[in-house]
PDB file of C-alpha atoms in Angstrom:
ATOM      1  CA  MET A   1     137.426 180.981  21.185  1.00  0.00           C
ATOM      2  CA  SER A   2     135.869 184.632  19.945  1.00  0.00           C
ATOM      3  CA  GLY A   3     133.480 186.785  22.259  1.00  0.00           C
ATOM      4  CA  GLN A   4     130.132 185.498  20.157  1.00  0.00           C
ATOM      5  CA  VAL A   5     130.735 181.361  21.485  1.00  0.00           C
ATOM      6  CA  TRP A   6     130.709 182.923  25.385  1.00  0.00           C
ATOM      7  CA  VAL A   7     128.523 184.758  24.911  1.00  0.00           C
ATOM      8  CA  SER A   8     126.277 181.723  22.664  1.00  0.00           C
ATOM      9  CA  LEU A   9     127.605 179.226  26.071  1.00  0.00           C
ATOM     10  CA  ILE A  10     126.276 181.529  28.713  1.00  0.00           C
ATOM     11  CA  SER A  11     122.949 182.443  27.510  1.00  0.00           C
ATOM     12  CA  LEU A  12     122.598 178.507  26.620  1.00  0.00           C
ATOM     13  CA  GLY A  13     123.415 177.199  30.005  1.00  0.00           C
ATOM     14  CA  GLY A  14     121.326 180.240  31.201  1.00  0.00           C
ATOM     15  CA  VAL A  15     118.109 179.305  29.339  1.00  0.00           C
ATOM     16  CA  VAL A  16     119.155 175.286  30.432  1.00  0.00           C
ATOM     17  CA  LEU A  17     119.883 175.769  34.014  1.00  0.00           C
ATOM     18  CA  GLY A  18     116.253 178.564  34.244  1.00  0.00           C
ATOM     19  CA  GLY A  19     114.926 175.125  32.720  1.00  0.00           C
ATOM     20  CA  SER A  20     116.013 172.943  35.504  1.00  0.00           C
ATOM     21  CA  LEU A  21     115.098 175.288  38.084  1.00  0.00           C
ATOM     22  CA  SER A  22     112.140 176.171  36.508  1.00  0.00           C
ATOM     23  CA  TYR A  23     110.725 172.154  36.104  1.00  0.00           C
ATOM     24  CA  LEU A  24     112.592 171.083  39.638  1.00  0.00           C
ATOM     25  CA  VAL A  25     109.665 174.147  41.011  1.00  0.00           C
ATOM     26  CA  GLN A  26     106.235 172.978  38.841  1.00  0.00           C
ATOM     27  CA  HIS A  27     107.495 169.533  40.180  1.00  0.00           C
ATOM     28  CA  ARG A  28     107.631 170.231  43.388  1.00  0.00           C
ATOM     29  CA  THR A  29     104.133 171.735  43.313  1.00  0.00           C
ATOM     30  CA  GLN A  30     102.412 169.099  41.601  1.00  0.00           C
ATOM     31  CA  LEU A  31     103.392 166.901  44.766  1.00  0.00           C
ATOM     32  CA  SER A  32     102.749 168.911  46.718  1.00  0.00           C
ATOM     33  CA  ALA A  33      99.207 169.624  45.287  1.00  0.00           C
ATOM     34  CA  GLU A  34      98.535 166.048  45.223  1.00  0.00           C
ATOM     35  CA  ARG A  35      99.540 165.573  48.828  1.00  0.00           C
ATOM     36  CA  ALA A  36      96.493 167.908  49.898  1.00  0.00           C
ATOM     37  CA  GLU A  37      94.564 166.091  47.576  1.00  0.00           C
ATOM     38  CA  GLN A  38      95.119 162.490  49.216  1.00  0.00           C
ATOM     39  CA  GLN A  39      95.157 164.836  53.014  1.00  0.00           C
ATOM     40  CA  ARG A  40      91.467 166.380  51.320  1.00  0.00           C
ATOM     41  CA  GLN A  41      90.226 163.167  50.222  1.00  0.00           C
ATOM     42  CA  GLN A  42      91.453 160.321  53.787  1.00  0.00           C
ATOM     43  CA  LEU A  43      89.696 163.876  56.304  1.00  0.00           C
ATOM     44  CA  ALA A  44      86.869 163.600  53.964  1.00  0.00           C
ATOM     45  CA  LEU A  45      86.745 159.989  54.240  1.00  0.00           C
ATOM     46  CA  SER A  46      87.510 159.780  58.446  1.00  0.00           C
ATOM     47  CA  GLU A  47      84.411 162.209  58.397  1.00  0.00           C
ATOM     48  CA  ALA A  48      82.210 160.304  56.212  1.00  0.00           C
ATOM     49  CA  ARG A  49      83.147 156.941  58.558  1.00  0.00           C
ATOM     50  CA  ARG A  50      82.810 159.249  61.568  1.00  0.00           C
ATOM     51  CA  GLY A  51      79.906 160.658  60.462  1.00  0.00           C
ATOM     52  CA  GLU A  52      79.142 156.772  60.043  1.00  0.00           C
ATOM     53  CA  ARG A  53      79.482 155.952  63.434  1.00  0.00           C
ATOM     54  CA  LEU A  54      78.155 158.535  65.203  1.00  0.00           C
ATOM     55  CA  VAL A  55      74.298 156.864  63.593  1.00  0.00           C
ATOM     56  CA  LEU A  56      75.195 153.124  64.623  1.00  0.00           C
ATOM     57  CA  LEU A  57      75.604 154.412  68.037  1.00  0.00           C
ATOM     58  CA  GLU A  58      72.146 156.387  67.719  1.00  0.00           C
ATOM     59  CA  ARG A  59      70.699 153.756  66.460  1.00  0.00           C
ATOM     60  CA  PHE A  60      72.367 151.068  69.445  1.00  0.00           C
ATOM     61  CA  VAL A  61      71.092 153.579  72.780  1.00  0.00           C
ATOM     62  CA  GLU A  62      67.935 154.579  71.102  1.00  0.00           C
ATOM     63  CA  VAL A  63      66.757 150.597  69.492  1.00  0.00           C
ATOM     64  CA  GLY A  64      68.614 149.676  73.925  1.00  0.00           C
ATOM     65  CA  ALA A  65      66.382 152.011  75.655  1.00  0.00           C
ATOM     66  CA  GLU A  66      63.391 150.627  74.396  1.00  0.00           C
ATOM     67  CA  ALA A  67      64.609 147.526  75.577  1.00  0.00           C
ATOM     68  CA  GLU A  68      65.117 148.823  78.200  1.00  0.00           C
ATOM     69  CA  ARG A  69      61.377 149.951  78.354  1.00  0.00           C
ATOM     70  CA  SER A  70      60.842 146.367  77.745  1.00  0.00           C
ATOM     71  CA  ALA A  71      61.876 145.362  80.471  1.00  0.00           C
ATOM     72  CA  PHE A  72      60.770 147.601  83.158  1.00  0.00           C
ATOM     73  CA  SER A  73      57.578 146.449  81.924  1.00  0.00           C
ATOM     74  CA  ARG A  74      58.055 142.494  81.719  1.00  0.00           C
ATOM     75  CA  PRO A  75      54.993 140.961  83.011  1.00  0.00           C
ATOM     76  CA  SER A  76      55.300 138.491  85.363  1.00  0.00           C
ATOM     77  CA  GLU A  77      53.990 135.927  82.444  1.00  0.00           C
ATOM     78  CA  TRP A  78      53.588 136.170  79.702  1.00  0.00           C
ATOM     79  CA  GLU A  79      52.401 134.222  75.955  1.00  0.00           C
ATOM     80  CA  ASP A  80      53.892 134.196  72.401  1.00  0.00           C
ATOM     81  CA  THR A  81      50.840 135.844  71.780  1.00  0.00           C
ATOM     82  CA  ASP A  82      50.933 138.507  73.704  1.00  0.00           C
ATOM     83  CA  ALA A  83      51.309 142.642  73.156  1.00  0.00           C
ATOM     84  CA  TRP A  84      54.348 142.710  75.764  1.00  0.00           C
ATOM     85  CA  PHE A  85      55.808 139.907  72.940  1.00  0.00           C
ATOM     86  CA  LEU A  86      55.602 141.137  69.757  1.00  0.00           C
ATOM     87  CA  THR A  87      56.933 144.224  70.174  1.00  0.00           C
ATOM     88  CA  THR A  88      59.750 142.854  72.471  1.00  0.00           C
ATOM     89  CA  ARG A  89      61.154 140.724  70.514  1.00  0.00           C
ATOM     90  CA  ASP A  90      60.957 142.859  66.908  1.00  0.00           C
ATOM     91  CA  VAL A  91      63.045 144.943  69.617  1.00  0.00           C
ATOM     92  CA  MET A  92      65.639 142.907  70.690  1.00  0.00           C
ATOM     93  CA  ASN A  93      65.626 142.081  66.845  1.00  0.00           C
ATOM     94  CA  ARG A  94      66.460 145.525  65.845  1.00  0.00           C
ATOM     95  CA  LEU A  95      68.826 145.575  68.542  1.00  0.00           C
ATOM     96  CA  TRP A  96      70.685 142.426  67.700  1.00  0.00           C
ATOM     97  CA  VAL A  97      71.243 144.203  64.407  1.00  0.00           C
ATOM     98  CA  ALA A  98      72.459 147.546  65.803  1.00  0.00           C
ATOM     99  CA  GLU A  99      74.804 145.883  68.179  1.00  0.00           C
ATOM    100  CA  ARG A 100      76.757 143.325  65.194  1.00  0.00           C
ATOM    101  CA  LEU A 101      76.642 146.985  62.803  1.00  0.00           C
ATOM    102  CA  ILE A 102      78.739 148.209  66.162  1.00  0.00           C
ATOM    103  CA  ARG A 103      81.380 145.104  65.423  1.00  0.00           C
ATOM    104  CA  VAL A 104      81.623 146.002  61.707  1.00  0.00           C
ATOM    105  CA  GLN A 105      82.011 150.116  62.081  1.00  0.00           C
ATOM    106  CA  PHE A 106      83.773 149.484  65.640  1.00  0.00           C
ATOM    107  CA  PRO A 107      87.223 148.104  67.055  1.00  0.00           C
ATOM    108  CA  LEU A 108      86.842 145.111  68.804  1.00  0.00           C
ATOM    109  CA  PRO A 109      86.663 147.253  72.770  1.00  0.00           C
ATOM    110  CA  VAL A 110      83.609 148.916  71.902  1.00  0.00           C
ATOM    111  CA  HIS A 111      81.546 146.130  70.274  1.00  0.00           C
ATOM    112  CA  ASP A 112      82.733 144.136  73.247  1.00  0.00           C
ATOM    113  CA  ALA A 113      80.799 146.329  75.792  1.00  0.00           C
ATOM    114  CA  ALA A 114      78.567 146.630  73.419  1.00  0.00           C
ATOM    115  CA  ARG A 115      77.969 143.002  73.252  1.00  0.00           C
ATOM    116  CA  ALA A 116      77.971 142.603  77.209  1.00  0.00           C
ATOM    117  CA  TYR A 117      75.380 145.044  77.413  1.00  0.00           C
ATOM    118  CA  PHE A 118      72.794 143.357  74.852  1.00  0.00           C
ATOM    119  CA  LEU A 119      73.513 139.759  76.312  1.00  0.00           C
ATOM    120  CA  ASP A 120      72.644 141.640  80.248  1.00  0.00           C
ATOM    121  CA  LEU A 121      69.893 143.441  78.325  1.00  0.00           C
ATOM    122  CA  ASN A 122      68.785 140.406  76.443  1.00  0.00           C
ATOM    123  CA  ARG A 123      68.697 138.071  79.766  1.00  0.00           C
ATOM    124  CA  THR A 124      66.856 140.479  81.251  1.00  0.00           C
ATOM    125  CA  VAL A 125      64.061 140.946  79.067  1.00  0.00           C
ATOM    126  CA  TRP A 126      63.373 137.768  78.521  1.00  0.00           C
ATOM    127  CA  GLU A 127      64.229 136.125  81.991  1.00  0.00           C
ATOM    128  CA  GLY A 128      63.999 138.551  84.554  1.00  0.00           C
ATOM    129  CA  LEU A 129      65.547 139.219  87.233  1.00  0.00           C
ATOM    130  CA  PRO A 130      65.478 138.046  90.855  1.00  0.00           C
ATOM    131  CA  ASP A 131      62.611 139.222  92.800  1.00  0.00           C
ATOM    132  CA  GLY A 132      64.498 142.555  94.547  1.00  0.00           C
ATOM    133  CA  GLU A 133      67.098 143.437  91.766  1.00  0.00           C
ATOM    134  CA  SER A 134      66.215 146.528  90.038  1.00  0.00           C
ATOM    135  CA  VAL A 135      66.552 146.354  86.380  1.00  0.00           C
ATOM    136  CA  ARG A 136      68.560 150.021  86.078  1.00  0.00           C
ATOM    137  CA  ASP A 137      70.885 148.747  88.337  1.00  0.00           C
ATOM    138  CA  TYR A 138      71.980 145.570  87.141  1.00  0.00           C
ATOM    139  CA  LEU A 139      72.678 147.346  83.284  1.00  0.00           C
ATOM    140  CA  GLU A 140      74.132 150.019  84.507  1.00  0.00           C
ATOM    141  CA  ASP A 141      77.533 149.691  84.795  1.00  0.00           C
ATOM    142  CA  ASN A 142      77.875 147.544  80.989  1.00  0.00           C
ATOM    143  CA  ARG A 143      75.368 150.770  79.927  1.00  0.00           C
ATOM    144  CA  LEU A 144      78.698 152.854  80.870  1.00  0.00           C
ATOM    145  CA  ALA A 145      80.811 150.960  79.877  1.00  0.00           C
ATOM    146  CA  PHE A 146      80.145 151.103  76.268  1.00  0.00           C
ATOM    147  CA  LEU A 147      79.107 154.417  76.672  1.00  0.00           C
ATOM    148  CA  ASP A 148      82.700 155.135  77.743  1.00  0.00           C
ATOM    149  CA  ALA A 149      84.348 152.796  75.519  1.00  0.00           C
ATOM    150  CA  ALA A 150      82.335 154.773  72.006  1.00  0.00           C
ATOM    151  CA  ARG A 151      83.283 157.969  72.911  1.00  0.00           C
ATOM    152  CA  ALA A 152      86.829 157.316  73.512  1.00  0.00           C
ATOM    153  CA  VAL A 153      86.829 156.265  70.255  1.00  0.00           C
ATOM    154  CA  MET A 154      85.159 159.143  69.024  1.00  0.00           C
ATOM    155  CA  GLY A 155      86.681 161.571  70.293  1.00  0.00           C
TER     156      GLY A 155
END
């Protein structure tokens, strides 16, 4: 073979090798960029969900505190037309909704703790406690269990 053919073949081999390497580098770069975008989207979704969870926790704790105030101020006798009943009914309905939303957004252990607290609070508000029992002491264990479970999930 003549020298020109060898030069042409070597040149063609260089072009093929350079093109192949360029393709591999571009392909790798594209895959890396796609992976980085997926991670960014996953992080944004995770942060949005965390924000939603914090709002739900705040709502549940706030309405729970209102319900506890209703339990503390519970009259020994009341009618369906009393101001205490009307206010408390509204508060307990909002607490019921907040507890259900906890079930939707959180793992079951958090909901189970919220449910136990809700049931204790509901019982305390509507039925009262035997004489000598403290509302605060009666609700404390399940309230703290709920808060601890929520903190574990929120990190």
